[in-house]
Tab-separated table of C-alpha atoms in Angstrom:
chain	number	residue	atom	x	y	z
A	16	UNK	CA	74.278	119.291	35.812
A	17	UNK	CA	71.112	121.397	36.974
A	18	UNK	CA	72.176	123.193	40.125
A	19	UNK	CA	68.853	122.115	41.831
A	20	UNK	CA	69.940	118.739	41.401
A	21	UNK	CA	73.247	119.341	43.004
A	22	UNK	CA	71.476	121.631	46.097
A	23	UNK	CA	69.841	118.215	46.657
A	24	UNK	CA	73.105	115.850	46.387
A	25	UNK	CA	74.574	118.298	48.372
A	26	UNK	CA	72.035	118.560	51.371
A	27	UNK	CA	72.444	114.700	51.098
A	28	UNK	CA	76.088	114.871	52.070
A	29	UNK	CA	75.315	117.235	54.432
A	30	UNK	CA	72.261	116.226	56.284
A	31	UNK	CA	72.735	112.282	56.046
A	32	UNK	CA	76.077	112.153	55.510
A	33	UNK	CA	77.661	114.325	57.803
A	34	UNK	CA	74.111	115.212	59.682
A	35	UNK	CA	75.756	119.056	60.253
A	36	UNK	CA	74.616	120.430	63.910
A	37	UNK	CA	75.191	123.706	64.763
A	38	UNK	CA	78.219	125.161	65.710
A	39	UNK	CA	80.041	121.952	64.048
A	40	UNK	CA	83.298	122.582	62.479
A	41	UNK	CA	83.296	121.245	58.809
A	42	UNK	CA	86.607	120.027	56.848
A	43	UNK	CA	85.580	119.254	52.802
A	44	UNK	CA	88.163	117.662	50.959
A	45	UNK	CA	87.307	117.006	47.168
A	46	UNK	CA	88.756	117.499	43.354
A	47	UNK	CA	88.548	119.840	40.898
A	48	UNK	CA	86.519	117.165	39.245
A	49	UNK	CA	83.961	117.932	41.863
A	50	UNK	CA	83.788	121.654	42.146
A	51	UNK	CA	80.225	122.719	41.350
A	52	UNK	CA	78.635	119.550	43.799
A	53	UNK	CA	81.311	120.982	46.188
A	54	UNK	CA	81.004	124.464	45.918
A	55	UNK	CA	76.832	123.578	47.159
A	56	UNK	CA	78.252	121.371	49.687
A	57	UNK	CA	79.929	124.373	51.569
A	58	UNK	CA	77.035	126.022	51.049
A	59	UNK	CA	74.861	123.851	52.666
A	60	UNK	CA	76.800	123.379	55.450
A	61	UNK	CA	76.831	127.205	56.354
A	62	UNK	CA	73.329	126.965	55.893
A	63	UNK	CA	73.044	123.911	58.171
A	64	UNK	CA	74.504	126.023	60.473
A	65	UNK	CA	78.342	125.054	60.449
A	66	UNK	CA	80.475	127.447	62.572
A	67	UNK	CA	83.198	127.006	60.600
A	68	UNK	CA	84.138	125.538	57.179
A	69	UNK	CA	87.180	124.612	55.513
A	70	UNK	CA	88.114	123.603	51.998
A	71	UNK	CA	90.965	121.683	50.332
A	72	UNK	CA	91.005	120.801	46.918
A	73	UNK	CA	93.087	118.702	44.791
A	74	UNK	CA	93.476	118.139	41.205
A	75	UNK	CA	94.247	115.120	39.207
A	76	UNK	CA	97.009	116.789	36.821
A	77	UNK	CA	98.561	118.183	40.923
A	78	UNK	CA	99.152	114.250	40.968
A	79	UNK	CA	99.944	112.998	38.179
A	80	UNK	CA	102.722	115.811	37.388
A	81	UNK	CA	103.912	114.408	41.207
A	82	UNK	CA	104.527	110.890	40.312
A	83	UNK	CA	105.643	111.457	36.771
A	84	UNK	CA	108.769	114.327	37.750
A	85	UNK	CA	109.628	114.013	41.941
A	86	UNK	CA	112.854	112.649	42.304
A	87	UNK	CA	112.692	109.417	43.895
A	88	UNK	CA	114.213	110.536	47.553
A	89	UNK	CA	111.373	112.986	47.778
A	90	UNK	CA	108.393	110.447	47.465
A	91	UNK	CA	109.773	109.828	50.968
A	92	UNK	CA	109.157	113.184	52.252
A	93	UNK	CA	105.927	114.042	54.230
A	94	UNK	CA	105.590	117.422	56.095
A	95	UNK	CA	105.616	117.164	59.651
A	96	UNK	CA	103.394	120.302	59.773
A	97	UNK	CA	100.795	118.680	57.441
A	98	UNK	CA	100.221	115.973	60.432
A	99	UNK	CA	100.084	118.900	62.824
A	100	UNK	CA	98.195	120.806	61.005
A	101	UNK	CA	95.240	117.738	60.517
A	102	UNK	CA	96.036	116.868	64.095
A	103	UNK	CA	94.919	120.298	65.364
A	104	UNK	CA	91.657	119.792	63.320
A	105	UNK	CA	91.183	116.187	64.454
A	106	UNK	CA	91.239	117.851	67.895
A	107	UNK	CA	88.176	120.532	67.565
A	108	UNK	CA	87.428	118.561	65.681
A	109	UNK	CA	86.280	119.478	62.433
A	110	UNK	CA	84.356	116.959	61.092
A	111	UNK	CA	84.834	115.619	57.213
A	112	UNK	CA	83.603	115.592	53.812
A	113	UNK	CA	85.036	113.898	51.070
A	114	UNK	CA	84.084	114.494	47.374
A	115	UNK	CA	85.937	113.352	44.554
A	116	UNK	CA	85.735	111.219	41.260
A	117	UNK	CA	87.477	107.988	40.426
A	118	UNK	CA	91.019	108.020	39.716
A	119	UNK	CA	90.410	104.856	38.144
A	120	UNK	CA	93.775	103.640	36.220
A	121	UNK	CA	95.471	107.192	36.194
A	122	UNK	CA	98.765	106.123	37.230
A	123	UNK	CA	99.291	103.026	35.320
A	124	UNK	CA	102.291	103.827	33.626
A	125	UNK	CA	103.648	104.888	36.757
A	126	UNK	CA	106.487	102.234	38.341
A	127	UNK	CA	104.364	101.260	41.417
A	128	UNK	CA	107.819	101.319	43.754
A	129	UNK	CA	107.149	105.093	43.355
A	130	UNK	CA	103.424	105.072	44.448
A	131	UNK	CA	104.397	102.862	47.497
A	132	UNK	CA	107.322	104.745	48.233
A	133	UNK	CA	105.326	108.215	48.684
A	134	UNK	CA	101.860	106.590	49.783
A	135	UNK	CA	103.871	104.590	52.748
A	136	UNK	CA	105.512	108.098	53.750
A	137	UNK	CA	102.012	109.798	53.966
A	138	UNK	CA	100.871	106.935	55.830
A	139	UNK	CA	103.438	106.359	58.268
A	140	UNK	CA	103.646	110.267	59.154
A	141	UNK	CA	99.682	110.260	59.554
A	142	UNK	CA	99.313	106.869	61.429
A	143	UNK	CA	99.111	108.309	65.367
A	144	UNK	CA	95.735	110.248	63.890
A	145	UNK	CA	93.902	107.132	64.160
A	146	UNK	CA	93.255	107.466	67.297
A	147	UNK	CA	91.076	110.622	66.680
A	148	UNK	CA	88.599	108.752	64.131
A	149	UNK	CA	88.347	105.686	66.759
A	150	UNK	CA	87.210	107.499	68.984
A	151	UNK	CA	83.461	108.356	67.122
A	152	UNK	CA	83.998	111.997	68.005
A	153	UNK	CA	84.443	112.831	64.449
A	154	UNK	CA	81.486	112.097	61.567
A	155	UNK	CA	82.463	111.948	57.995
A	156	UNK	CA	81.152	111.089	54.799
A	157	UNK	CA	82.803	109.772	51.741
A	158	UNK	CA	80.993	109.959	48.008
A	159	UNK	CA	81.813	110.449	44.741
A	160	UNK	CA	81.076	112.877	41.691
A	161	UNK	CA	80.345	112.164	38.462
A	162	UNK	CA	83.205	113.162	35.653
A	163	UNK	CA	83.793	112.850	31.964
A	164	UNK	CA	86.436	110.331	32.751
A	165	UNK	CA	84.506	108.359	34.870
A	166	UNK	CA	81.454	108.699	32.759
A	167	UNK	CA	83.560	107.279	29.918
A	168	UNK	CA	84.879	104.321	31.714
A	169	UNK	CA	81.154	102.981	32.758
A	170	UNK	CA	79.824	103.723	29.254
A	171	UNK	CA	82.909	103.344	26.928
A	172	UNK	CA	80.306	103.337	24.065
A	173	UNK	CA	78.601	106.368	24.489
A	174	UNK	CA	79.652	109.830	23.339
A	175	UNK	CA	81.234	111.904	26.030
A	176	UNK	CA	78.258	114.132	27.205
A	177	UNK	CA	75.965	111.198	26.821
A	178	UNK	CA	77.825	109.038	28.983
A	179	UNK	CA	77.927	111.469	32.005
A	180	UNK	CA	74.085	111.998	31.430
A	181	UNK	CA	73.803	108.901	32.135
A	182	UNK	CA	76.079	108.049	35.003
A	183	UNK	CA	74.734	111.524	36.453
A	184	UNK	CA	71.047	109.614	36.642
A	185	UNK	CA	72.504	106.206	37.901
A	186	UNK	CA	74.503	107.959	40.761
A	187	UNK	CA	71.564	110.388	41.922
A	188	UNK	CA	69.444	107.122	41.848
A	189	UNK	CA	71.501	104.724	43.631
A	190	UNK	CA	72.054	107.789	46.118
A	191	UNK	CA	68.284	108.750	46.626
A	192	UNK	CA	68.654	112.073	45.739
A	193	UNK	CA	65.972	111.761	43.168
A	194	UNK	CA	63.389	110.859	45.299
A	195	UNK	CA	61.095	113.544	46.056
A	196	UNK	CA	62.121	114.046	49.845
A	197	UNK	CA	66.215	111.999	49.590
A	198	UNK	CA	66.269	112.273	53.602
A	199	UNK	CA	63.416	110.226	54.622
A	200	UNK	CA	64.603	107.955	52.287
A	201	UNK	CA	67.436	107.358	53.870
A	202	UNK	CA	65.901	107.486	56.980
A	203	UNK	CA	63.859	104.235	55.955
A	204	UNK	CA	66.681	102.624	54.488
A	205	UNK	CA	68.782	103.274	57.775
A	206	UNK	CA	66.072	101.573	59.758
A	207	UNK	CA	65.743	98.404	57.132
A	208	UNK	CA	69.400	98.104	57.433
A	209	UNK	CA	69.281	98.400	61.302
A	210	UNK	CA	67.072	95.304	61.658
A	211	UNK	CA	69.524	93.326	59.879
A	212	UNK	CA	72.000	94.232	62.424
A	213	UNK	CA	70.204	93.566	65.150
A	214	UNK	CA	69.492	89.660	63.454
A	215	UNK	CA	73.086	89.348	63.249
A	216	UNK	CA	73.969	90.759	66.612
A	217	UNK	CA	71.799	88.212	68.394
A	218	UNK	CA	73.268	85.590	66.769
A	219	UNK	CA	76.963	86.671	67.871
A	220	UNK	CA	77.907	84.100	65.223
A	221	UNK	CA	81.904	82.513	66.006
A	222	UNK	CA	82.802	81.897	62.313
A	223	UNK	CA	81.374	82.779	58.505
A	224	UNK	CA	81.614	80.257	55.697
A	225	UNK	CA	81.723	81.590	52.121
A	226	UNK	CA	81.247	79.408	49.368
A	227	UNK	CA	80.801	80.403	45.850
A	228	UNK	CA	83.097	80.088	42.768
A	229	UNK	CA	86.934	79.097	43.199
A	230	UNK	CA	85.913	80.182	47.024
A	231	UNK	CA	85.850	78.168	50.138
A	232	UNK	CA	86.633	80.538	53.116
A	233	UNK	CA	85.771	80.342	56.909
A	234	UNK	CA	86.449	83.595	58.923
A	235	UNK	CA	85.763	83.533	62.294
A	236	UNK	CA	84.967	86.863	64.038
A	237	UNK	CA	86.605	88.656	66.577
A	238	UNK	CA	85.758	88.350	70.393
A	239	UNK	CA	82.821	91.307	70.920
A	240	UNK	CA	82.568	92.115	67.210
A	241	UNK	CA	79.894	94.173	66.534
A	242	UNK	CA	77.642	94.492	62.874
A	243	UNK	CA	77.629	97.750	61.008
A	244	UNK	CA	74.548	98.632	59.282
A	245	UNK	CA	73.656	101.710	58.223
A	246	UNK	CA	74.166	104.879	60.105
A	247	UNK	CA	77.175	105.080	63.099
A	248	UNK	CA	76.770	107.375	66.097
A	249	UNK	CA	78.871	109.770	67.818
A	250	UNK	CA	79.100	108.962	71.530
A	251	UNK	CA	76.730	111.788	71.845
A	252	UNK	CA	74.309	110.047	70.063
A	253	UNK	CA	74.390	111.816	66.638
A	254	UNK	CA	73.638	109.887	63.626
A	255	UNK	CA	76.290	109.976	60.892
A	256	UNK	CA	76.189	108.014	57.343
A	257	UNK	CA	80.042	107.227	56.684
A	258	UNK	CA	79.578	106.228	52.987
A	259	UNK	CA	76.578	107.585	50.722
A	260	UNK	CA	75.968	105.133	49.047
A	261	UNK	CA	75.812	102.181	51.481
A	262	UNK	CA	73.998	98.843	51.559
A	263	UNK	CA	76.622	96.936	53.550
A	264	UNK	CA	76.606	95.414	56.852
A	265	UNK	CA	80.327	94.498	58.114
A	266	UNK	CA	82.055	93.608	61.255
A	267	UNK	CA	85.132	92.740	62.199
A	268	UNK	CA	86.906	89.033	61.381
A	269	UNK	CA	89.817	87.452	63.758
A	270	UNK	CA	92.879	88.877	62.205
A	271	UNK	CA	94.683	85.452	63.526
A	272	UNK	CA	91.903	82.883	62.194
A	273	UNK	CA	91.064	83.212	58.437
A	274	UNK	CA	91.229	79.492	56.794
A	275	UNK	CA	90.725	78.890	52.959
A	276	UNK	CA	91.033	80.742	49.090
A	277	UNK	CA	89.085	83.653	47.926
A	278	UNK	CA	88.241	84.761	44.443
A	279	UNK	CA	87.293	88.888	43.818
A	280	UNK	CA	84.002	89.156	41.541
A	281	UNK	CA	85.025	92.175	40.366
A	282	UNK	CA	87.853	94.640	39.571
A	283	UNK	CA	89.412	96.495	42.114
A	284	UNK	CA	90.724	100.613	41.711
A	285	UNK	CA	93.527	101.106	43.927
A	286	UNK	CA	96.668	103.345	43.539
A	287	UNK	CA	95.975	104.654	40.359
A	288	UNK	CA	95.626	101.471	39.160
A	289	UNK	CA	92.791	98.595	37.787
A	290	UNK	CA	93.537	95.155	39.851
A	291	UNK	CA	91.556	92.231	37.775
A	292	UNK	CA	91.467	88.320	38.183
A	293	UNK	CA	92.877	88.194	41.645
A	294	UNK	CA	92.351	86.037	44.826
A	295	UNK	CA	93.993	84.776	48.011
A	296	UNK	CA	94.536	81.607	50.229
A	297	UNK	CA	94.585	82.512	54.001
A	298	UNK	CA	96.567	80.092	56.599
A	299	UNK	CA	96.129	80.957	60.155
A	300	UNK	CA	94.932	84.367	59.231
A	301	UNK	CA	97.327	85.429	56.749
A	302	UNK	CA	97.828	85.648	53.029
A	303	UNK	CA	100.544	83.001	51.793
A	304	UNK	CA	99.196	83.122	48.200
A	305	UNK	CA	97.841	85.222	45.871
A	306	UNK	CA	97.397	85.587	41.874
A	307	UNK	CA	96.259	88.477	39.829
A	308	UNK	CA	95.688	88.276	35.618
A	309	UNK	CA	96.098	91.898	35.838
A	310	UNK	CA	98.907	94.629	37.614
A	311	UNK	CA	99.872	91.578	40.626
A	312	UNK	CA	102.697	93.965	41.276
A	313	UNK	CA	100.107	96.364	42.998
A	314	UNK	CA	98.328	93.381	45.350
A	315	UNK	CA	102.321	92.471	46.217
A	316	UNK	CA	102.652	96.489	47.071
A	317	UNK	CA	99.903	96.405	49.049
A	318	UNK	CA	100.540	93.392	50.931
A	319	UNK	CA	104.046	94.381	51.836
A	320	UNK	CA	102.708	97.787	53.224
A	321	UNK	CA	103.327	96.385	56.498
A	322	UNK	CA	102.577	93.203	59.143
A	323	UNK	CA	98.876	93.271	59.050
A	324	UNK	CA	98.469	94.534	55.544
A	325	UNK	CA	98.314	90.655	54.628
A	326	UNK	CA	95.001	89.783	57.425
A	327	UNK	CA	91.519	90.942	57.346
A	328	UNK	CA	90.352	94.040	58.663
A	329	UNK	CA	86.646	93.844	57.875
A	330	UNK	CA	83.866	91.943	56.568
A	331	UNK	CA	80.925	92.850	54.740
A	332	UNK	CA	77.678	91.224	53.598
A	333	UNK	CA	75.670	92.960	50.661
A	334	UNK	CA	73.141	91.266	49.100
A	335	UNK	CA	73.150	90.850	44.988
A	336	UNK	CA	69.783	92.728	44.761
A	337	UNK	CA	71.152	95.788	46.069
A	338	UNK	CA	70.645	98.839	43.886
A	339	UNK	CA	74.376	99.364	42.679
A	340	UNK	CA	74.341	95.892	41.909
A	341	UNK	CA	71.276	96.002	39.907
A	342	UNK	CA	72.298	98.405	37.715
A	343	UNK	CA	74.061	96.056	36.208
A	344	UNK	CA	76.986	98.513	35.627
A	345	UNK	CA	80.352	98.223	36.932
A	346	UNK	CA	81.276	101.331	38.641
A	347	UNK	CA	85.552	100.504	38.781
A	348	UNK	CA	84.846	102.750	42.111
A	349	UNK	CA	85.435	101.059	45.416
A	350	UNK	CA	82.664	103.192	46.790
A	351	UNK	CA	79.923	101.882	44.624
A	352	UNK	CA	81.267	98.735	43.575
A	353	UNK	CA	81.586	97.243	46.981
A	354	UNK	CA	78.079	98.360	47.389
A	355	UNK	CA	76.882	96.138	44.692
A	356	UNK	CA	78.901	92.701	46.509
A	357	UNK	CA	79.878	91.587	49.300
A	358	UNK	CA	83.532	92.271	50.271
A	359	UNK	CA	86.413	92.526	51.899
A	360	UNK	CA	89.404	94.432	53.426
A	361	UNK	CA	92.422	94.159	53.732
A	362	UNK	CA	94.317	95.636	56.698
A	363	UNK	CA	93.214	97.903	59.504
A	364	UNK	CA	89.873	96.826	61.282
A	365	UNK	CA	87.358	99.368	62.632
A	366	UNK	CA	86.928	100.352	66.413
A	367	UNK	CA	83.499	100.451	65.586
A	368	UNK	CA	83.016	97.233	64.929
A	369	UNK	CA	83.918	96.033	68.695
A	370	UNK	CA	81.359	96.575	71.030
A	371	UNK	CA	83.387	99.561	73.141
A	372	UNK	CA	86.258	99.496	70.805
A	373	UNK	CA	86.315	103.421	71.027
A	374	UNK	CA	87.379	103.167	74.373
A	375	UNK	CA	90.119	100.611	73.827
A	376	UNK	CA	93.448	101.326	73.197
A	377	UNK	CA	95.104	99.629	69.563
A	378	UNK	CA	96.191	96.850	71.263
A	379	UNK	CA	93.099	96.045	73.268
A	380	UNK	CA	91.567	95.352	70.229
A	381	UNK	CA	94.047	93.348	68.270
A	382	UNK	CA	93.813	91.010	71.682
A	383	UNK	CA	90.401	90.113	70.469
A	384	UNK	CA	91.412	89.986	67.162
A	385	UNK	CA	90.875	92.766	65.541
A	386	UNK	CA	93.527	94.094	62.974
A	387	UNK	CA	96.316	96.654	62.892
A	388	UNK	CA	97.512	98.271	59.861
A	389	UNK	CA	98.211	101.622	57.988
A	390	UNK	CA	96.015	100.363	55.011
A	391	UNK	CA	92.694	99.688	54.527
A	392	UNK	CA	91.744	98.000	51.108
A	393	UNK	CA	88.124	96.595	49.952
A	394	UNK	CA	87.959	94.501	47.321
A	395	UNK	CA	84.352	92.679	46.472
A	396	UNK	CA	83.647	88.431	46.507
A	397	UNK	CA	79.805	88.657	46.039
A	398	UNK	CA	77.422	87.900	43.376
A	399	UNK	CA	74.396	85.625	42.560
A	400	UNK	CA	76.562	82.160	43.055
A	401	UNK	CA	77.748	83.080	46.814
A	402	UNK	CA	76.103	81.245	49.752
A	403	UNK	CA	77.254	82.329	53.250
A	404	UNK	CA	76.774	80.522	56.479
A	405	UNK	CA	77.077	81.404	60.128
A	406	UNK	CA	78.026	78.824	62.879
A	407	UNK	CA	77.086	80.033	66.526
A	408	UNK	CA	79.549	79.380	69.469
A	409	UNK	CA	77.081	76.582	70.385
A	410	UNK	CA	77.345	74.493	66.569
A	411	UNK	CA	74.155	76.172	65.113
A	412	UNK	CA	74.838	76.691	61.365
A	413	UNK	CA	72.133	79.404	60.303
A	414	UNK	CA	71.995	80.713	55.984
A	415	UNK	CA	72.601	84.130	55.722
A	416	UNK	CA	72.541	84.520	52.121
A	417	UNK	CA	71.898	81.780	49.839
A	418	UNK	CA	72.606	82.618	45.835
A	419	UNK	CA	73.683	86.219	47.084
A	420	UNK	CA	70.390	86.994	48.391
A	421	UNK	CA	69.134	87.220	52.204
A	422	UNK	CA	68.530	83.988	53.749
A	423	UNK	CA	66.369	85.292	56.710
């Protein structure tokens, strides 16, 4: 990839994603996937004017090698300096990059008791630094370079160096960075996103109905929920784009009140593994059934993480014209794939998505309903057949998106 192209990706990350000030402390965490795009990242956060800037890299053979030869008392092991050690940068704090490419199904022969063995341990030992990221004090941005691997998964038919051409021009599209100035770009798209917020703010809609194929679900929201479009703020007032890309807007559902069966639209890439053909039914806010035509034994991992791994962390409306979704092209990345749909998530809900949740304590939250868990899993529902309804506290039943588009 031309390095002017990845100057721009980078000052993406950097100035939307991250929006560096100076004298900000800057954490990136990527793979060795990623190491030119990462190597201008750190780059153009000194040049931002970082005051610090720290690098951790991983690689994908590191993990593999892991799962494949630890003995099966040491998945269990986490470092108690490790939390200390991302504690004491949590507290500065050093704000955070991540980079990386897909994983995709990397860790499919590996017996998934393993993966939730060491995956619980890392979470469990890292759980109290929640209360860091609630807070708003710390911006980060999550996206996702373009590998052979990846490339070859998207376009299995075309020849290796092709097929990363190509997913090199998709990504830099659906990103902006090919537009001749990629920050007002996303300054405009902030702003379109924005309005939609506001729209569904005044509403303060009680419940959602979603109904679309082998899916007829009504989630009611959570008292003071609050729609996420766009850009988040630190309670300083600096603008921060959590995922590049985004075209979501999500809030936060009643962990207790979820009523109905859901079907996923699309595949889902979680611990190392490709989830297909899956769904839930919810009763009273919890998943009592589920079926998957491929790897179920991962959903049943997942949902046995812990108590609110089976309830609803966050919803998100995307409509089908979005550009991920018009690619046409699916991603088998979380990132861009629940970009492309409305989705999702299992598991822990967002303090941002109460009005003053980041001054609320865990449990103030879940007493409105908002969720408490250790995971946080996305997995998409939209397309052109979904139609989604909101009901206002006073009986008004409003379209939000008909056929998967915008109803207002």
């Amino acid at each position: 990839m031309k390095q002017t192209i990845l100057q721009k990706y980078a000052q993406v990350l950097i100035q939307v994603g991250i929006n560096v000030q100076a004298g900000d402390c800057i954490q990136i965490t990527g793979d060795t996937d990623s190491l030119e795009l990462i190597r201008e990242v750190v780059r153009a956060a000194w040049q931002a004017g970082a005051r610090d800037v720290k690098t951790r890299l991983t690689d994908k053979a590191f993990d593999l090698a892991y799962y494949e030869e630890a003995r099966d008392e040491d998945l269990d092991y986490f470092p108690a300096f490790e939390a200390d050690y991302q504690e004491a940068m949590l507290k500065v704090p050093y704000h955070r990059v991540y980079v990386s490419s897909p994983s995709l199904d990397l860790l499919a022969h590996i017996d998934q008791a393993r993966i939730q063995r060491s995956q619980k341990a890392a979470l469990t030992a890292t759980r109290h630094l929640d209360k860091y990221m609630d807070t708003g004090e710390v911006k980060w941005v999550v996206a996702a370079c373009p590998s052979p691997r990846w490339a070859k998964a998207v376009f299995p038919d075309l020849e290796k160096e092709e097929a990363l051409d190509r997913l090199w021009q998709v990504v830099l599209s659906i990103c902006r960075v090919d537009q001749a100035d990629p920050v007002a770009a996303w300054k405009a798209h902030d702003a379109s996103l924005k309005a939609r917020e506001a729209w569904l703010d005044q509403h303060d809609f009680d419940y959602l109905h979603f109904q679309g194929p082998d899916t007829d679900l009504t989630v009611h929201l959570a008292q003071g929920h609050k729609w996420i479009g766009g850009s988040s703020a630190t309670p300083q007032g600096i603008d921060y784009m959590a995922n590049i890309p985004t075209e979501e807007l999500f809030t936060t559902p009643h962990a207790l009140k979820v009523e109905g069966r859901i079907r996923s639209t699309k595949p889902l890439s979680v611990m190392g593994k490709i989830v297909d053909d899956f769904g839930f039914t919810f009763k009273e806010g919890k998943v009592v059934d589920f079926f998957a035509g491929q790897n179920p034994e991962v959903l049943e991992t997942l949902l046995n993480m812990d108590e609110g791994a089976r309830r609803l962390g966050e919803v998100a409306l995307v409509p089908h014209s979005s550009p991920v979704s018009q690619s046409g092209l699916l991603f088998k990345s979380t990132l861009f794939d629940e970009n492309a749909s409305c989705h999702f998530a299992l598991g822990m809900a967002y303090a941002e998505a109460i009005h003053g949740g980041a001054g609320m304590t865990a449990e103030e939250r879940q007493a409105l309903g908002s969720n408490d868990s250790m995971i946080h899993i996305d997995f998409m529902v939209g397309g052109p057949d979904l139609d989604i309804s909101g009901v206002t506290k006073d009986g008004q039943r409003l379209a939000i998106l008909s056929q998967g588009e915008w109803a207002f």
